[in-house]
Structure formats: structure tokens, C-alpha cells
């Protein structure tokens, strides 16, 4: 189990055969928290006389991603990223202890490429590691090849 926050686009997004990966050190570790995704799908358009089908094209709502994270900051890089409103990415990996196949483990991974925290800066902890709880929102980077969130599950009976 691991949760990390990275600065910028340092995480390689998942594909149909691999989970998201990074070689960079995280600027913060996640100790707990929650992630909420609202798809804002259009539920209307069903009218009398449409034979139970939509009488118009469905409208696409903007997806909303938000949550709260209990994090422990690593050095001053996270502080600087918060001050500069730098792009941050969230990578959560949940790996089961049992082995499947030769060396794989059942794994659930959540990757949000662009998040912003909407709380004030964490306070100094008098020389101790800084741990805090902060709220965040997921942003759409507006790149054609990038989703706002990736959720991958790897096991012997499913592909990514």
C-alpha cells in the first residue's frame, strides 16, 4: 500500500498492460484520506412518446474530483509547489500480499494527474516531520490524451 504526491507530470500514466510508474521521489506521502468522483451524467431527456429512450442527445457534465488527504511532507519541495501553484499528481497504489502468477500481486491503483490543494499552507512542526490533513480538487489538464483520473485493477482474471 502506498500513496504519493509528485510535482508536475513526473508519473507515467497507466496503459492497457502496465500500472502508472514514476522514478521521482515523492514530495509527500499519503497516510489516509478519501477521494470522491462525481460524473455529473445527464439523467434527463426521457419524454412521453419516446418509447423509453432519450428524445435528445445526452449532455456531458464536467467530472468533479475532490477529496481529503492526510499527508506527511518531505522537505521543502511540497511547500514550494503549494506556494507556486505547481501541478501536483496523486498516485495511490493498493497491493495485496498474495502472489499471482510468477511475481505479480493483485493491485488497485488510482492516479489523478493534476490536483490542487485548497487549504492554507501547513504550519511548521518545530523540526519534526510536518503531517497535516488537506482538501484537494482534481483538475482537467485539457490535454487530449490525458484523462482526469485513471483507476486500474490488475489480477490474473482481468486486464488493466
mmCIF file with all atom_site columns, C-alpha atoms in Angstrom:
data_model
loop_
_atom_site.group_PDB
_atom_site.id
_atom_site.type_symbol
_atom_site.label_atom_id
_atom_site.label_alt_id
_atom_site.label_comp_id
_atom_site.label_asym_id
_atom_site.label_entity_id
_atom_site.label_seq_id
_atom_site.pdbx_PDB_ins_code
_atom_site.Cartn_x
_atom_site.Cartn_y
_atom_site.Cartn_z
_atom_site.occupancy
_atom_site.B_iso_or_equiv
_atom_site.pdbx_formal_charge
_atom_site.auth_seq_id
_atom_site.auth_comp_id
_atom_site.auth_asym_id
_atom_site.auth_atom_id
_atom_site.pdbx_PDB_model_num
ATOM 1   C CA . UNK A 1 1   ? 0.000   0.000   0.000   1.00 0.00 ? 1   UNK A CA 1
ATOM 2   C CA . UNK A 1 2   ? 1.382   3.366   -0.916  1.00 0.00 ? 2   UNK A CA 1
ATOM 3   C CA . UNK A 1 3   ? 0.198   6.872   -1.564  1.00 0.00 ? 3   UNK A CA 1
ATOM 4   C CA . UNK A 1 4   ? 2.403   9.590   -3.013  1.00 0.00 ? 4   UNK A CA 1
ATOM 5   C CA . UNK A 1 5   ? 2.187   13.152  -4.275  1.00 0.00 ? 5   UNK A CA 1
ATOM 6   C CA . UNK A 1 6   ? 4.518   14.204  -7.076  1.00 0.00 ? 6   UNK A CA 1
ATOM 7   C CA . UNK A 1 7   ? 5.299   17.618  -8.612  1.00 0.00 ? 7   UNK A CA 1
ATOM 8   C CA . UNK A 1 8   ? 4.480   18.083  -12.283 1.00 0.00 ? 8   UNK A CA 1
ATOM 9   C CA . UNK A 1 9   ? 3.985   15.354  -14.823 1.00 0.00 ? 9   UNK A CA 1
ATOM 10  C CA . UNK A 1 10  ? 6.592   13.006  -13.342 1.00 0.00 ? 10  UNK A CA 1
ATOM 11  C CA . UNK A 1 11  ? 4.288   9.980   -13.360 1.00 0.00 ? 11  UNK A CA 1
ATOM 12  C CA . UNK A 1 12  ? 3.980   7.822   -16.481 1.00 0.00 ? 12  UNK A CA 1
ATOM 13  C CA . UNK A 1 13  ? 0.265   7.197   -16.946 1.00 0.00 ? 13  UNK A CA 1
ATOM 14  C CA . UNK A 1 14  ? -1.025  3.624   -16.999 1.00 0.00 ? 14  UNK A CA 1
ATOM 15  C CA . UNK A 1 15  ? -1.608  1.703   -20.219 1.00 0.00 ? 15  UNK A CA 1
ATOM 16  C CA . UNK A 1 16  ? -3.657  -1.386  -21.018 1.00 0.00 ? 16  UNK A CA 1
ATOM 17  C CA . UNK A 1 17  ? -0.808  -3.582  -19.764 1.00 0.00 ? 17  UNK A CA 1
ATOM 18  C CA . UNK A 1 18  ? 1.093   -1.560  -17.115 1.00 0.00 ? 18  UNK A CA 1
ATOM 19  C CA . UNK A 1 19  ? 0.283   0.408   -13.991 1.00 0.00 ? 19  UNK A CA 1
ATOM 20  C CA . UNK A 1 20  ? 1.346   4.030   -13.592 1.00 0.00 ? 20  UNK A CA 1
ATOM 21  C CA . UNK A 1 21  ? 5.015   4.372   -12.672 1.00 0.00 ? 21  UNK A CA 1
ATOM 22  C CA . UNK A 1 22  ? 7.468   7.017   -11.542 1.00 0.00 ? 22  UNK A CA 1
ATOM 23  C CA . UNK A 1 23  ? 11.174  7.185   -10.828 1.00 0.00 ? 23  UNK A CA 1
ATOM 24  C CA . UNK A 1 24  ? 10.989  10.510  -8.966  1.00 0.00 ? 24  UNK A CA 1
ATOM 25  C CA . UNK A 1 25  ? 10.948  10.871  -5.213  1.00 0.00 ? 25  UNK A CA 1
ATOM 26  C CA . UNK A 1 26  ? 7.558   11.945  -3.827  1.00 0.00 ? 26  UNK A CA 1
ATOM 27  C CA . UNK A 1 27  ? 7.182   15.383  -2.229  1.00 0.00 ? 27  UNK A CA 1
ATOM 28  C CA . UNK A 1 28  ? 4.645   13.994  0.252   1.00 0.00 ? 28  UNK A CA 1
ATOM 29  C CA . UNK A 1 29  ? 3.400   10.622  1.421   1.00 0.00 ? 29  UNK A CA 1
ATOM 30  C CA . UNK A 1 30  ? -0.295  9.873   1.927   1.00 0.00 ? 30  UNK A CA 1
ATOM 31  C CA . UNK A 1 31  ? -1.236  8.306   5.275   1.00 0.00 ? 31  UNK A CA 1
ATOM 32  C CA . UNK A 1 32  ? -5.001  8.245   4.693   1.00 0.00 ? 32  UNK A CA 1
ATOM 33  C CA . UNK A 1 33  ? -7.851  10.137  3.144   1.00 0.00 ? 33  UNK A CA 1
ATOM 34  C CA . UNK A 1 34  ? -10.729 9.961   0.705   1.00 0.00 ? 34  UNK A CA 1
ATOM 35  C CA . UNK A 1 35  ? -11.354 10.550  -2.994  1.00 0.00 ? 35  UNK A CA 1
ATOM 36  C CA . UNK A 1 36  ? -14.772 11.465  -4.417  1.00 0.00 ? 36  UNK A CA 1
ATOM 37  C CA . UNK A 1 37  ? -15.628 11.353  -8.115  1.00 0.00 ? 37  UNK A CA 1
ATOM 38  C CA . UNK A 1 38  ? -18.878 12.809  -9.469  1.00 0.00 ? 38  UNK A CA 1
ATOM 39  C CA . UNK A 1 39  ? -19.509 12.027  -13.138 1.00 0.00 ? 39  UNK A CA 1
ATOM 40  C CA . UNK A 1 40  ? -22.403 14.519  -13.410 1.00 0.00 ? 40  UNK A CA 1
ATOM 41  C CA . UNK A 1 41  ? -24.118 12.398  -16.029 1.00 0.00 ? 41  UNK A CA 1
ATOM 42  C CA . UNK A 1 42  ? -27.240 13.757  -17.675 1.00 0.00 ? 42  UNK A CA 1
ATOM 43  C CA . UNK A 1 43  ? -30.284 11.879  -16.356 1.00 0.00 ? 43  UNK A CA 1
ATOM 44  C CA . UNK A 1 44  ? -32.865 13.802  -18.415 1.00 0.00 ? 44  UNK A CA 1
ATOM 45  C CA . UNK A 1 45  ? -34.170 13.586  -21.952 1.00 0.00 ? 45  UNK A CA 1
ATOM 46  C CA . UNK A 1 46  ? -36.689 10.817  -21.386 1.00 0.00 ? 46  UNK A CA 1
ATOM 47  C CA . UNK A 1 47  ? -40.029 12.160  -22.552 1.00 0.00 ? 47  UNK A CA 1
ATOM 48  C CA . UNK A 1 48  ? -43.513 10.857  -23.105 1.00 0.00 ? 48  UNK A CA 1
ATOM 49  C CA . UNK A 1 49  ? -43.729 9.330   -26.577 1.00 0.00 ? 49  UNK A CA 1
ATOM 50  C CA . UNK A 1 50  ? -40.024 8.459   -26.871 1.00 0.00 ? 50  UNK A CA 1
ATOM 51  C CA . UNK A 1 51  ? -40.649 4.738   -26.227 1.00 0.00 ? 51  UNK A CA 1
ATOM 52  C CA . UNK A 1 52  ? -38.434 4.708   -23.126 1.00 0.00 ? 52  UNK A CA 1
ATOM 53  C CA . UNK A 1 53  ? -35.477 6.147   -24.995 1.00 0.00 ? 53  UNK A CA 1
ATOM 54  C CA . UNK A 1 54  ? -33.892 9.580   -24.878 1.00 0.00 ? 54  UNK A CA 1
ATOM 55  C CA . UNK A 1 55  ? -35.576 12.052  -27.159 1.00 0.00 ? 55  UNK A CA 1
ATOM 56  C CA . UNK A 1 56  ? -32.390 14.127  -27.376 1.00 0.00 ? 56  UNK A CA 1
ATOM 57  C CA . UNK A 1 57  ? -28.640 13.676  -27.202 1.00 0.00 ? 57  UNK A CA 1
ATOM 58  C CA . UNK A 1 58  ? -27.374 13.357  -23.637 1.00 0.00 ? 58  UNK A CA 1
ATOM 59  C CA . UNK A 1 59  ? -25.451 16.311  -22.250 1.00 0.00 ? 59  UNK A CA 1
ATOM 60  C CA . UNK A 1 60  ? -21.957 15.731  -20.924 1.00 0.00 ? 60  UNK A CA 1
ATOM 61  C CA . UNK A 1 61  ? -21.413 17.248  -17.486 1.00 0.00 ? 61  UNK A CA 1
ATOM 62  C CA . UNK A 1 62  ? -17.967 18.157  -16.202 1.00 0.00 ? 62  UNK A CA 1
ATOM 63  C CA . UNK A 1 63  ? -16.487 15.475  -13.982 1.00 0.00 ? 63  UNK A CA 1
ATOM 64  C CA . UNK A 1 64  ? -15.758 16.634  -10.420 1.00 0.00 ? 64  UNK A CA 1
ATOM 65  C CA . UNK A 1 65  ? -12.912 15.078  -8.429  1.00 0.00 ? 65  UNK A CA 1
ATOM 66  C CA . UNK A 1 66  ? -12.261 16.085  -4.839  1.00 0.00 ? 66  UNK A CA 1
ATOM 67  C CA . UNK A 1 67  ? -11.104 14.662  -1.570  1.00 0.00 ? 67  UNK A CA 1
ATOM 68  C CA . UNK A 1 68  ? -9.118  14.989  1.600   1.00 0.00 ? 68  UNK A CA 1
ATOM 69  C CA . UNK A 1 69  ? -5.648  13.597  2.257   1.00 0.00 ? 69  UNK A CA 1
ATOM 70  C CA . UNK A 1 70  ? -3.670  13.058  5.443   1.00 0.00 ? 70  UNK A CA 1
ATOM 71  C CA . UNK A 1 71  ? -0.149  13.749  4.232   1.00 0.00 ? 71  UNK A CA 1
ATOM 72  C CA . UNK A 1 72  ? 3.397   13.927  5.544   1.00 0.00 ? 72  UNK A CA 1
ATOM 73  C CA . UNK A 1 73  ? 5.560   16.447  3.703   1.00 0.00 ? 73  UNK A CA 1
ATOM 74  C CA . UNK A 1 74  ? 9.075   15.559  2.564   1.00 0.00 ? 74  UNK A CA 1
ATOM 75  C CA . UNK A 1 75  ? 11.476  18.509  2.711   1.00 0.00 ? 75  UNK A CA 1
ATOM 76  C CA . UNK A 1 76  ? 10.545  21.927  1.320   1.00 0.00 ? 76  UNK A CA 1
ATOM 77  C CA . UNK A 1 77  ? 9.601   20.905  -2.247  1.00 0.00 ? 77  UNK A CA 1
ATOM 78  C CA . UNK A 1 78  ? 5.922   20.411  -1.377  1.00 0.00 ? 78  UNK A CA 1
ATOM 79  C CA . UNK A 1 79  ? 5.777   23.779  0.367   1.00 0.00 ? 79  UNK A CA 1
ATOM 80  C CA . UNK A 1 80  ? 7.302   25.459  -2.691  1.00 0.00 ? 80  UNK A CA 1
ATOM 81  C CA . UNK A 1 81  ? 4.885   23.642  -5.003  1.00 0.00 ? 81  UNK A CA 1
ATOM 82  C CA . UNK A 1 82  ? 1.921   24.844  -2.916  1.00 0.00 ? 82  UNK A CA 1
ATOM 83  C CA . UNK A 1 83  ? 3.201   28.434  -2.928  1.00 0.00 ? 83  UNK A CA 1
ATOM 84  C CA . UNK A 1 84  ? 3.796   28.387  -6.700  1.00 0.00 ? 84  UNK A CA 1
ATOM 85  C CA . UNK A 1 85  ? 0.522   26.589  -7.506  1.00 0.00 ? 85  UNK A CA 1
ATOM 86  C CA . UNK A 1 86  ? 2.570   23.942  -9.333  1.00 0.00 ? 86  UNK A CA 1
ATOM 87  C CA . UNK A 1 87  ? 0.926   20.939  -10.946 1.00 0.00 ? 87  UNK A CA 1
ATOM 88  C CA . UNK A 1 88  ? 0.774   18.078  -8.450  1.00 0.00 ? 88  UNK A CA 1
ATOM 89  C CA . UNK A 1 89  ? -0.215  14.493  -9.184  1.00 0.00 ? 89  UNK A CA 1
ATOM 90  C CA . UNK A 1 90  ? -1.664  11.892  -6.817  1.00 0.00 ? 90  UNK A CA 1
ATOM 91  C CA . UNK A 1 91  ? -0.715  8.218   -7.096  1.00 0.00 ? 91  UNK A CA 1
ATOM 92  C CA . UNK A 1 92  ? -2.395  5.706   -4.761  1.00 0.00 ? 92  UNK A CA 1
ATOM 93  C CA . UNK A 1 93  ? -1.431  2.029   -5.018  1.00 0.00 ? 93  UNK A CA 1
ATOM 94  C CA . UNK A 1 94  ? -3.103  -0.753  -3.030  1.00 0.00 ? 94  UNK A CA 1
ATOM 95  C CA . UNK A 1 95  ? -1.284  -4.081  -3.408  1.00 0.00 ? 95  UNK A CA 1
ATOM 96  C CA . UNK A 1 96  ? -2.406  -7.371  -1.865  1.00 0.00 ? 96  UNK A CA 1
ATOM 97  C CA . UNK A 1 97  ? 0.210   -9.536  -0.170  1.00 0.00 ? 97  UNK A CA 1
ATOM 98  C CA . UNK A 1 98  ? -0.630  -12.737 -2.076  1.00 0.00 ? 98  UNK A CA 1
ATOM 99  C CA . UNK A 1 99  ? 1.328   -13.531 -5.247  1.00 0.00 ? 99  UNK A CA 1
ATOM 100 C CA . UNK A 1 100 ? -0.409  -14.255 -8.543  1.00 0.00 ? 100 UNK A CA 1
ATOM 101 C CA . UNK A 1 101 ? 1.465   -15.727 -11.465 1.00 0.00 ? 101 UNK A CA 1
ATOM 102 C CA . UNK A 1 102 ? 5.244   -15.599 -11.210 1.00 0.00 ? 102 UNK A CA 1
ATOM 103 C CA . UNK A 1 103 ? 5.648   -12.395 -9.208  1.00 0.00 ? 103 UNK A CA 1
ATOM 104 C CA . UNK A 1 104 ? 2.590   -10.146 -9.557  1.00 0.00 ? 104 UNK A CA 1
ATOM 105 C CA . UNK A 1 105 ? 0.206   -9.109  -6.803  1.00 0.00 ? 105 UNK A CA 1
ATOM 106 C CA . UNK A 1 106 ? -3.476  -8.141  -7.112  1.00 0.00 ? 106 UNK A CA 1
ATOM 107 C CA . UNK A 1 107 ? -3.260  -4.349  -7.310  1.00 0.00 ? 107 UNK A CA 1
ATOM 108 C CA . UNK A 1 108 ? -5.694  -1.438  -7.346  1.00 0.00 ? 108 UNK A CA 1
ATOM 109 C CA . UNK A 1 109 ? -4.250  1.895   -8.443  1.00 0.00 ? 109 UNK A CA 1
ATOM 110 C CA . UNK A 1 110 ? -5.753  5.389   -8.566  1.00 0.00 ? 110 UNK A CA 1
ATOM 111 C CA . UNK A 1 111 ? -3.843  8.063   -10.468 1.00 0.00 ? 111 UNK A CA 1
ATOM 112 C CA . UNK A 1 112 ? -5.020  11.695  -10.678 1.00 0.00 ? 112 UNK A CA 1
ATOM 113 C CA . UNK A 1 113 ? -2.607  13.605  -12.969 1.00 0.00 ? 113 UNK A CA 1
ATOM 114 C CA . UNK A 1 114 ? -3.447  17.137  -11.804 1.00 0.00 ? 114 UNK A CA 1
ATOM 115 C CA . UNK A 1 115 ? -4.584  18.157  -8.317  1.00 0.00 ? 115 UNK A CA 1
ATOM 116 C CA . UNK A 1 116 ? -4.594  21.402  -6.345  1.00 0.00 ? 116 UNK A CA 1
ATOM 117 C CA . UNK A 1 117 ? -4.906  21.762  -2.605  1.00 0.00 ? 117 UNK A CA 1
ATOM 118 C CA . UNK A 1 118 ? -7.368  24.414  -1.468  1.00 0.00 ? 118 UNK A CA 1
ATOM 119 C CA . UNK A 1 119 ? -6.227  24.801  2.135   1.00 0.00 ? 119 UNK A CA 1
ATOM 120 C CA . UNK A 1 120 ? -3.661  27.118  3.679   1.00 0.00 ? 120 UNK A CA 1
ATOM 121 C CA . UNK A 1 121 ? -0.020  26.115  3.994   1.00 0.00 ? 121 UNK A CA 1
ATOM 122 C CA . UNK A 1 122 ? 0.801   23.585  6.719   1.00 0.00 ? 122 UNK A CA 1
ATOM 123 C CA . UNK A 1 123 ? 2.423   25.008  9.835   1.00 0.00 ? 123 UNK A CA 1
ATOM 124 C CA . UNK A 1 124 ? 5.980   24.321  10.970  1.00 0.00 ? 124 UNK A CA 1
ATOM 125 C CA . UNK A 1 125 ? 6.290   21.342  13.335  1.00 0.00 ? 125 UNK A CA 1
ATOM 126 C CA . UNK A 1 126 ? 9.359   22.549  15.285  1.00 0.00 ? 126 UNK A CA 1
ATOM 127 C CA . UNK A 1 127 ? 11.829  20.290  13.494  1.00 0.00 ? 127 UNK A CA 1
ATOM 128 C CA . UNK A 1 128 ? 9.530   17.260  13.353  1.00 0.00 ? 128 UNK A CA 1
ATOM 129 C CA . UNK A 1 129 ? 8.016   15.887  10.127  1.00 0.00 ? 129 UNK A CA 1
ATOM 130 C CA . UNK A 1 130 ? 5.050   18.008  9.039   1.00 0.00 ? 130 UNK A CA 1
ATOM 131 C CA . UNK A 1 131 ? 1.826   15.980  8.979   1.00 0.00 ? 131 UNK A CA 1
ATOM 132 C CA . UNK A 1 132 ? -1.464  17.596  8.048   1.00 0.00 ? 132 UNK A CA 1
ATOM 133 C CA . UNK A 1 133 ? -4.870  16.979  6.518   1.00 0.00 ? 133 UNK A CA 1
ATOM 134 C CA . UNK A 1 134 ? -5.615  18.938  3.340   1.00 0.00 ? 134 UNK A CA 1
ATOM 135 C CA . UNK A 1 135 ? -8.549  19.124  0.920   1.00 0.00 ? 135 UNK A CA 1
ATOM 136 C CA . UNK A 1 136 ? -7.903  18.890  -2.812  1.00 0.00 ? 136 UNK A CA 1
ATOM 137 C CA . UNK A 1 137 ? -9.645  19.100  -6.177  1.00 0.00 ? 137 UNK A CA 1
ATOM 138 C CA . UNK A 1 138 ? -8.744  17.236  -9.350  1.00 0.00 ? 138 UNK A CA 1
ATOM 139 C CA . UNK A 1 139 ? -8.325  19.399  -12.435 1.00 0.00 ? 139 UNK A CA 1
ATOM 140 C CA . UNK A 1 140 ? -8.706  18.670  -16.133 1.00 0.00 ? 140 UNK A CA 1
ATOM 141 C CA . UNK A 1 141 ? -5.377  19.388  -17.821 1.00 0.00 ? 141 UNK A CA 1
ATOM 142 C CA . UNK A 1 142 ? -7.274  19.852  -21.116 1.00 0.00 ? 142 UNK A CA 1
ATOM 143 C CA . UNK A 1 143 ? -4.767  17.607  -22.898 1.00 0.00 ? 143 UNK A CA 1
ATOM 144 C CA . UNK A 1 144 ? -6.449  15.388  -25.469 1.00 0.00 ? 144 UNK A CA 1
ATOM 145 C CA . UNK A 1 145 ? -4.542  12.275  -24.421 1.00 0.00 ? 145 UNK A CA 1
ATOM 146 C CA . UNK A 1 146 ? -4.876  12.715  -20.637 1.00 0.00 ? 146 UNK A CA 1
ATOM 147 C CA . UNK A 1 147 ? -7.853  11.680  -18.506 1.00 0.00 ? 147 UNK A CA 1
ATOM 148 C CA . UNK A 1 148 ? -8.722  13.458  -15.275 1.00 0.00 ? 148 UNK A CA 1
ATOM 149 C CA . UNK A 1 149 ? -8.449  10.161  -13.360 1.00 0.00 ? 149 UNK A CA 1
ATOM 150 C CA . UNK A 1 150 ? -7.150  6.653   -14.010 1.00 0.00 ? 150 UNK A CA 1
ATOM 151 C CA . UNK A 1 151 ? -8.340  3.655   -11.998 1.00 0.00 ? 151 UNK A CA 1
ATOM 152 C CA . UNK A 1 152 ? -6.581  0.363   -12.721 1.00 0.00 ? 152 UNK A CA 1
ATOM 153 C CA . UNK A 1 153 ? -7.075  -3.097  -11.321 1.00 0.00 ? 153 UNK A CA 1
ATOM 154 C CA . UNK A 1 154 ? -4.546  -5.840  -12.005 1.00 0.00 ? 154 UNK A CA 1
ATOM 155 C CA . UNK A 1 155 ? -5.188  -9.502  -11.281 1.00 0.00 ? 155 UNK A CA 1
ATOM 156 C CA . UNK A 1 156 ? -4.924  -12.852 -13.071 1.00 0.00 ? 156 UNK A CA 1
ATOM 157 C CA . UNK A 1 157 ? -8.532  -12.662 -14.308 1.00 0.00 ? 157 UNK A CA 1
ATOM 158 C CA . UNK A 1 158 ? -8.598  -9.070  -15.669 1.00 0.00 ? 158 UNK A CA 1
ATOM 159 C CA . UNK A 1 159 ? -6.521  -6.876  -17.891 1.00 0.00 ? 159 UNK A CA 1
ATOM 160 C CA . UNK A 1 160 ? -5.760  -3.305  -16.855 1.00 0.00 ? 160 UNK A CA 1
#
